[in-house]
mmCIF file of C-alpha atoms in Angstrom:
data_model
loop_
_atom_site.group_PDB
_atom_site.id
_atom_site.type_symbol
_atom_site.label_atom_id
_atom_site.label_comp_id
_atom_site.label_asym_id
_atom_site.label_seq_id
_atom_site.Cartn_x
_atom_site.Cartn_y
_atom_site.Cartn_z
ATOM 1 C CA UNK A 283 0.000 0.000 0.000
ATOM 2 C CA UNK A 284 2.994 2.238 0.858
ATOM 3 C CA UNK A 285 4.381 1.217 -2.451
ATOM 4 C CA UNK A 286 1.551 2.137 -4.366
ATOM 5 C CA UNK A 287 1.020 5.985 -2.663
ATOM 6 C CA UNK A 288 4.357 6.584 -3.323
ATOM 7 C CA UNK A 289 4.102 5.531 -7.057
ATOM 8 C CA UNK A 290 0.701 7.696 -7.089
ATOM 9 C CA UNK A 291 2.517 10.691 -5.395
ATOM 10 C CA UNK A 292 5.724 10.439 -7.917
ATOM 11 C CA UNK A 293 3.278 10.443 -10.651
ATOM 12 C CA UNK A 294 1.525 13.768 -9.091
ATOM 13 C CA UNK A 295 4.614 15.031 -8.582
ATOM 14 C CA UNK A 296 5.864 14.650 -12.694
ATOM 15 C CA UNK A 297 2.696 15.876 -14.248
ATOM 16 C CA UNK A 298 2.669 18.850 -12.108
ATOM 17 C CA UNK A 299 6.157 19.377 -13.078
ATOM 18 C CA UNK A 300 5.298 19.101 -16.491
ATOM 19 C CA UNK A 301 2.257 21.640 -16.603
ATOM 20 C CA UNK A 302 4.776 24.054 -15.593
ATOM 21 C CA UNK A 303 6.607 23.832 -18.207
ATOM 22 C CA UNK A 304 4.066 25.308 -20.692
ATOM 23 C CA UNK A 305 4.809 28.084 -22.867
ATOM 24 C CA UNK A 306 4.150 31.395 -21.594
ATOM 25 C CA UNK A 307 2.767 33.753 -24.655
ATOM 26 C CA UNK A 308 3.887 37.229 -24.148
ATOM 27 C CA UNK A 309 2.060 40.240 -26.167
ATOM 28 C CA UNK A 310 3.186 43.794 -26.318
ATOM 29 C CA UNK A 311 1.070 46.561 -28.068
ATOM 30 C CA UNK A 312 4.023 48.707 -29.961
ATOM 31 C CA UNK A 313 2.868 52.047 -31.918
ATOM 32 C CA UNK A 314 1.767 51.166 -35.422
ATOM 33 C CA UNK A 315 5.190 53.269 -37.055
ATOM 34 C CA UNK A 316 7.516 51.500 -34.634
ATOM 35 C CA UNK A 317 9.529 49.354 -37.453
ATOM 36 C CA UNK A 318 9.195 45.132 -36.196
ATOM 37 C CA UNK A 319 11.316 43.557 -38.494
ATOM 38 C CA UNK A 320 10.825 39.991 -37.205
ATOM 39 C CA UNK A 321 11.582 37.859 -39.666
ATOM 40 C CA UNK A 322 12.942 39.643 -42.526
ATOM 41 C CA UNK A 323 9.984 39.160 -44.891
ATOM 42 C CA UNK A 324 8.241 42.367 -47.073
ATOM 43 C CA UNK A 325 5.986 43.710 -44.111
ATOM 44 C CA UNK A 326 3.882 46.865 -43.499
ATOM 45 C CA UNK A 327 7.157 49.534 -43.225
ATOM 46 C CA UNK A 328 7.962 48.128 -46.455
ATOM 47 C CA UNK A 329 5.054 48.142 -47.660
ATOM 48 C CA UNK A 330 4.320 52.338 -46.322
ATOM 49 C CA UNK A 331 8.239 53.898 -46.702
ATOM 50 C CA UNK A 332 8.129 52.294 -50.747
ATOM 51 C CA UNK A 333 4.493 54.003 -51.549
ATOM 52 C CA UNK A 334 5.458 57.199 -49.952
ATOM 53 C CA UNK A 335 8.950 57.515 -51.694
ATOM 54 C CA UNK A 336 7.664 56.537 -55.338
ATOM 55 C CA UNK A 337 4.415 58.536 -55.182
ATOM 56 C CA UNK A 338 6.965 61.605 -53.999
ATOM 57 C CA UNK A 339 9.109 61.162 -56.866
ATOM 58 C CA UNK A 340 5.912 60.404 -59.663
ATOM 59 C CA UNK A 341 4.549 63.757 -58.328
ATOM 60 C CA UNK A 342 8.386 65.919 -59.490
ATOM 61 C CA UNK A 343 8.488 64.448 -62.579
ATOM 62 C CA UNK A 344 7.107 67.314 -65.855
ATOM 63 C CA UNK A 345 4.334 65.079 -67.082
ATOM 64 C CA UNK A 346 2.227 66.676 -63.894
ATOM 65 C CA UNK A 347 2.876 70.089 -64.554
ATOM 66 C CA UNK A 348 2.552 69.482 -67.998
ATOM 67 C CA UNK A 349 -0.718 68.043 -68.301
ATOM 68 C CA UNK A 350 -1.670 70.812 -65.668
ATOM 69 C CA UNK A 351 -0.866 73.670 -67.795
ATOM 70 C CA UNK A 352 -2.133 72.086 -71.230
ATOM 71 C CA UNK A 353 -5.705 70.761 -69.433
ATOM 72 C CA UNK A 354 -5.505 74.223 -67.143
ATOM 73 C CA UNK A 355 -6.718 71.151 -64.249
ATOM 74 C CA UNK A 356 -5.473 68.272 -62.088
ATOM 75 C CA UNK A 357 -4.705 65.143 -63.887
ATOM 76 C CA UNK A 358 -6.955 62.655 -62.971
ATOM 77 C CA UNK A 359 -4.973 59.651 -61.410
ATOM 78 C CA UNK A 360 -6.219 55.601 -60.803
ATOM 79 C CA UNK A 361 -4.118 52.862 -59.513
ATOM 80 C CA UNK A 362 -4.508 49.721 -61.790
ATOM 81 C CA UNK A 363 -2.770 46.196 -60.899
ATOM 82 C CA UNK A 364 0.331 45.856 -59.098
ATOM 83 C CA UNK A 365 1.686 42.063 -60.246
ATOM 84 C CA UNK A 366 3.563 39.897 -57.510
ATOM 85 C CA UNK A 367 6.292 38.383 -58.884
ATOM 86 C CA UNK A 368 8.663 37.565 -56.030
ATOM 87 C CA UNK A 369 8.878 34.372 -54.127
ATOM 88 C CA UNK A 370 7.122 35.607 -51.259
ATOM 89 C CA UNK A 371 3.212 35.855 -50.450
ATOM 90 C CA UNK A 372 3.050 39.716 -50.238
ATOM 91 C CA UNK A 373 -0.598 41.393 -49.631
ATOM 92 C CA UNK A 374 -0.329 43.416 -52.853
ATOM 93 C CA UNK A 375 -3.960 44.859 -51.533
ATOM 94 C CA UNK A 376 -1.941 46.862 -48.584
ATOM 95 C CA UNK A 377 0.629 48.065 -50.979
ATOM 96 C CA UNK A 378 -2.235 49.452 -53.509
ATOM 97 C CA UNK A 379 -4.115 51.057 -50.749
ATOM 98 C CA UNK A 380 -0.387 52.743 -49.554
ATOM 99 C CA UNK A 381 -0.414 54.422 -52.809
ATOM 100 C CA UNK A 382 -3.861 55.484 -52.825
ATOM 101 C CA UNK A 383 -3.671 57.380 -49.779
ATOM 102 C CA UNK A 384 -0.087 58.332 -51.043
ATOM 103 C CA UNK A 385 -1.711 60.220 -54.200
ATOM 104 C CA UNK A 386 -5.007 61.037 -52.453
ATOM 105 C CA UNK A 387 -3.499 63.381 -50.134
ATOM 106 C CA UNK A 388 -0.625 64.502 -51.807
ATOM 107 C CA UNK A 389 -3.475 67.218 -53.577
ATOM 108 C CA UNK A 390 -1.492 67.154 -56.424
ATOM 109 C CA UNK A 391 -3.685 64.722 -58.338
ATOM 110 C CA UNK A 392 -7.799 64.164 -58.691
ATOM 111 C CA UNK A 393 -8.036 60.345 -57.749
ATOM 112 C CA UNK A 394 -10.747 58.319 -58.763
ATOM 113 C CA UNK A 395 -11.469 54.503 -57.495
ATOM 114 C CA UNK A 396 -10.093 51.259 -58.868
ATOM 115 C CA UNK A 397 -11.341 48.518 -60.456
ATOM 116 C CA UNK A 398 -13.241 46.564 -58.121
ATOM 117 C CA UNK A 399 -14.790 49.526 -56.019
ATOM 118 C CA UNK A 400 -16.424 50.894 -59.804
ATOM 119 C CA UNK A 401 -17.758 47.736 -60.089
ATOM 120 C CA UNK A 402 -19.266 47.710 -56.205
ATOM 121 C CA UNK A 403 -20.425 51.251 -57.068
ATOM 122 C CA UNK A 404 -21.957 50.937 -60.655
ATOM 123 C CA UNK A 405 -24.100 48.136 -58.589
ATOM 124 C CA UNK A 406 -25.297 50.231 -56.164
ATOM 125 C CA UNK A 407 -26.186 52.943 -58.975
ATOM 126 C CA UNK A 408 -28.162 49.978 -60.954
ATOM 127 C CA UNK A 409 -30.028 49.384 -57.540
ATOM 128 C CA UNK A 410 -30.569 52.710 -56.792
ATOM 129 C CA UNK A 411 -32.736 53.127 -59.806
ATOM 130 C CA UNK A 412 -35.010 50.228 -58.980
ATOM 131 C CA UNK A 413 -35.339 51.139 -55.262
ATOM 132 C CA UNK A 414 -34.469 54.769 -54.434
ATOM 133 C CA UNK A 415 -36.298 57.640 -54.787
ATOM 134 C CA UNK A 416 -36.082 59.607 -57.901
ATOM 135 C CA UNK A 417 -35.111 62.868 -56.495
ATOM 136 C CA UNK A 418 -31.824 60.687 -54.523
ATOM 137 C CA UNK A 419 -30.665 58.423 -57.498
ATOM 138 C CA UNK A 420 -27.535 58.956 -58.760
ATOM 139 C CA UNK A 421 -27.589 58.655 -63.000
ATOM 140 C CA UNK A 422 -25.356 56.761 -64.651
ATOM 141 C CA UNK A 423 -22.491 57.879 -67.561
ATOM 142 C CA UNK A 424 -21.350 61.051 -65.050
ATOM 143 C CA UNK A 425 -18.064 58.997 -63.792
ATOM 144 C CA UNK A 426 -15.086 60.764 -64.149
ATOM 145 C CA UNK A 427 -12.619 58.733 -66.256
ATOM 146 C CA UNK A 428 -8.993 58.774 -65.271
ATOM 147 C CA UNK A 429 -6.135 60.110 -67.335
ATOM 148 C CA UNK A 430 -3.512 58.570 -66.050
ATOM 149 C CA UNK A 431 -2.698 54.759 -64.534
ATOM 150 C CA UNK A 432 -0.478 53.872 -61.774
ATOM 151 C CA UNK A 433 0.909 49.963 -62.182
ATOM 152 C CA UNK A 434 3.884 47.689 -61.756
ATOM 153 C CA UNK A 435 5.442 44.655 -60.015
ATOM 154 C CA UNK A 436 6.970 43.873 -56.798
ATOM 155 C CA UNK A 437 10.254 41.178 -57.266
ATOM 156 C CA UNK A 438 12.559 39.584 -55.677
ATOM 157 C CA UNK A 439 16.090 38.041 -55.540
ATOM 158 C CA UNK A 440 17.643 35.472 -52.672
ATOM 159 C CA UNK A 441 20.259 34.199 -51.955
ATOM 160 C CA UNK A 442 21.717 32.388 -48.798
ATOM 161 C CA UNK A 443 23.987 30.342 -47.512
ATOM 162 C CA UNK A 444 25.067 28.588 -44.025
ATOM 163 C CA UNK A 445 22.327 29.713 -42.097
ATOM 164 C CA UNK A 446 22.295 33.900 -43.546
ATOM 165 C CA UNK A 447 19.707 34.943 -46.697
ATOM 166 C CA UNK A 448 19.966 37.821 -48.398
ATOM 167 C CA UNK A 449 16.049 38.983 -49.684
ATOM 168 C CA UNK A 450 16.668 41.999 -52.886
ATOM 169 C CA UNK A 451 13.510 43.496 -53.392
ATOM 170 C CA UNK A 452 12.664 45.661 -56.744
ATOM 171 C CA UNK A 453 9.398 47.591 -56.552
ATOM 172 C CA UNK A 454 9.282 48.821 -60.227
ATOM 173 C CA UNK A 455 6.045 51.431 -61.020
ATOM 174 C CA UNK A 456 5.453 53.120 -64.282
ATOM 175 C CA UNK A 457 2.692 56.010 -64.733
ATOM 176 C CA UNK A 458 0.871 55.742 -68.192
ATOM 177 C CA UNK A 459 -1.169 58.127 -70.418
ATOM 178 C CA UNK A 460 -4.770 56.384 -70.707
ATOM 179 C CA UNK A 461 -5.189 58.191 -74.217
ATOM 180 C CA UNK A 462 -1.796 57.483 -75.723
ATOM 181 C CA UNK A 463 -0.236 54.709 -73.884
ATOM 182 C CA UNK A 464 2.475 56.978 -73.244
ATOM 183 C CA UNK A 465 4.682 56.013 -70.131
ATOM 184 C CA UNK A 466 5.570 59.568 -68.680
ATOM 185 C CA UNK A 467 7.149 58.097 -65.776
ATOM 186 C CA UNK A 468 8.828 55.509 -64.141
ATOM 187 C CA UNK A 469 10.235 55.105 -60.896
ATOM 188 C CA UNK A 470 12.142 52.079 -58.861
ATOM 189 C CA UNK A 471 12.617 51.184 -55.567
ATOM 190 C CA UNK A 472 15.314 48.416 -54.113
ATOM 191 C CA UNK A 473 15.287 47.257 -50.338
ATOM 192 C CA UNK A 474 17.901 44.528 -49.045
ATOM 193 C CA UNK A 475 17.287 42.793 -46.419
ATOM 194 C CA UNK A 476 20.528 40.295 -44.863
ATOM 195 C CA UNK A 477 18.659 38.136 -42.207
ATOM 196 C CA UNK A 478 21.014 35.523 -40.133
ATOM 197 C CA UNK A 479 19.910 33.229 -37.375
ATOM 198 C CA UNK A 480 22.230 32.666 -34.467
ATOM 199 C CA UNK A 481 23.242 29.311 -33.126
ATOM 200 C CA UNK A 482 22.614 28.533 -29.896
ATOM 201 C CA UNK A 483 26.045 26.233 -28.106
ATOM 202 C CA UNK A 484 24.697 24.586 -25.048
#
């Protein structure tokens, strides 16, 4: 009987141990600029510092103050698709919507929306014909069409070796002239990233 509360007791004793030894998750609010470069990967900053510095340098380039003084207005400006070529899974979505608000409030441009929000608005025109009243619907054909078109790619290189990568990645935009295909500008941005991981000698 002795035997057998001490085997019971032992037994206590290791699973108790072992419940201990759980891990412990730790979460820490940081402000929503404060760079977290975790694990070397295309991430918000990236993603934010890239729209701001190529929308900066579409908006000193002549086509905009060209097309201002022959149209005596704003060029009107839409973002169109932004093609994912590297070997990561970036949210190109996040990116687009950087640039948006990039040329939105730079007041340089008129913006208009994309693609898909036309398509969630045209919808909403179509119903508002059937089911609002007259005096509140909103007519069709009175869109304002966009001059110019924002789109590009997002690559990447890598290379590693012996525990280190290196990640190279080329954001390339180009601005085109709706009417004339003409590419007035185009801009590039490079990051590099080296990542290593540490070994651990017990």
């Amino acid at each position: 009987m002795q035997r057998v509360r001490s085997s019971l007791i032992g037994t206590l004793g290791i699973a108790l141990a072992l419940s201990g030894c759980g891990h412990e998750t730790k979460v820490t609010r940081v402000d929503a600029g404060v760079v977290t470069d975790l694990s070397g990967r295309w991430n918000d900053t990236d993603s934010r510092m890239v729209a701001e510095a190529m929308v900066k340098d579409a908006l000193q380039y002549p086509w905009l103050g060209n097309f201002e003084k022959s149209n005596q207005r704003q060029p009107v400006v839409v973002v169109g698709t932004v093609l994912n070529s590297s070997h990561e899974h970036i949210s190109v979505q996040t990116f687009i919507t950087d640039l948006e608000r990039e040329l939105t409030n730079s007041q340089k441009v008129t913006f208009v929306a994309g693609k898909n929000e036309r398509d969630e608005v045209r919808t909403e025109r179509k119903e508002q014909a059937i089911y609002a009243r007259e005096e509140t619907q909103k007519a069709p054909g009175k869109e304002t069409g966009a001059d110019f078109m924002m789109k590009g790619t997002i690559a990447t290189i890598l290379d590693e070796a012996d525990g280190a990568k290196a990640v190279f990645y080329q954001v390339d935009l180009q601005m085109i002239d709706l009417e004339s295909n003409a590419k007035v500008w185009y801009g590039q941005k490079k990051i590099k990233k080296v990542v290593e991981k540490k070994r651990t000698v017990f």
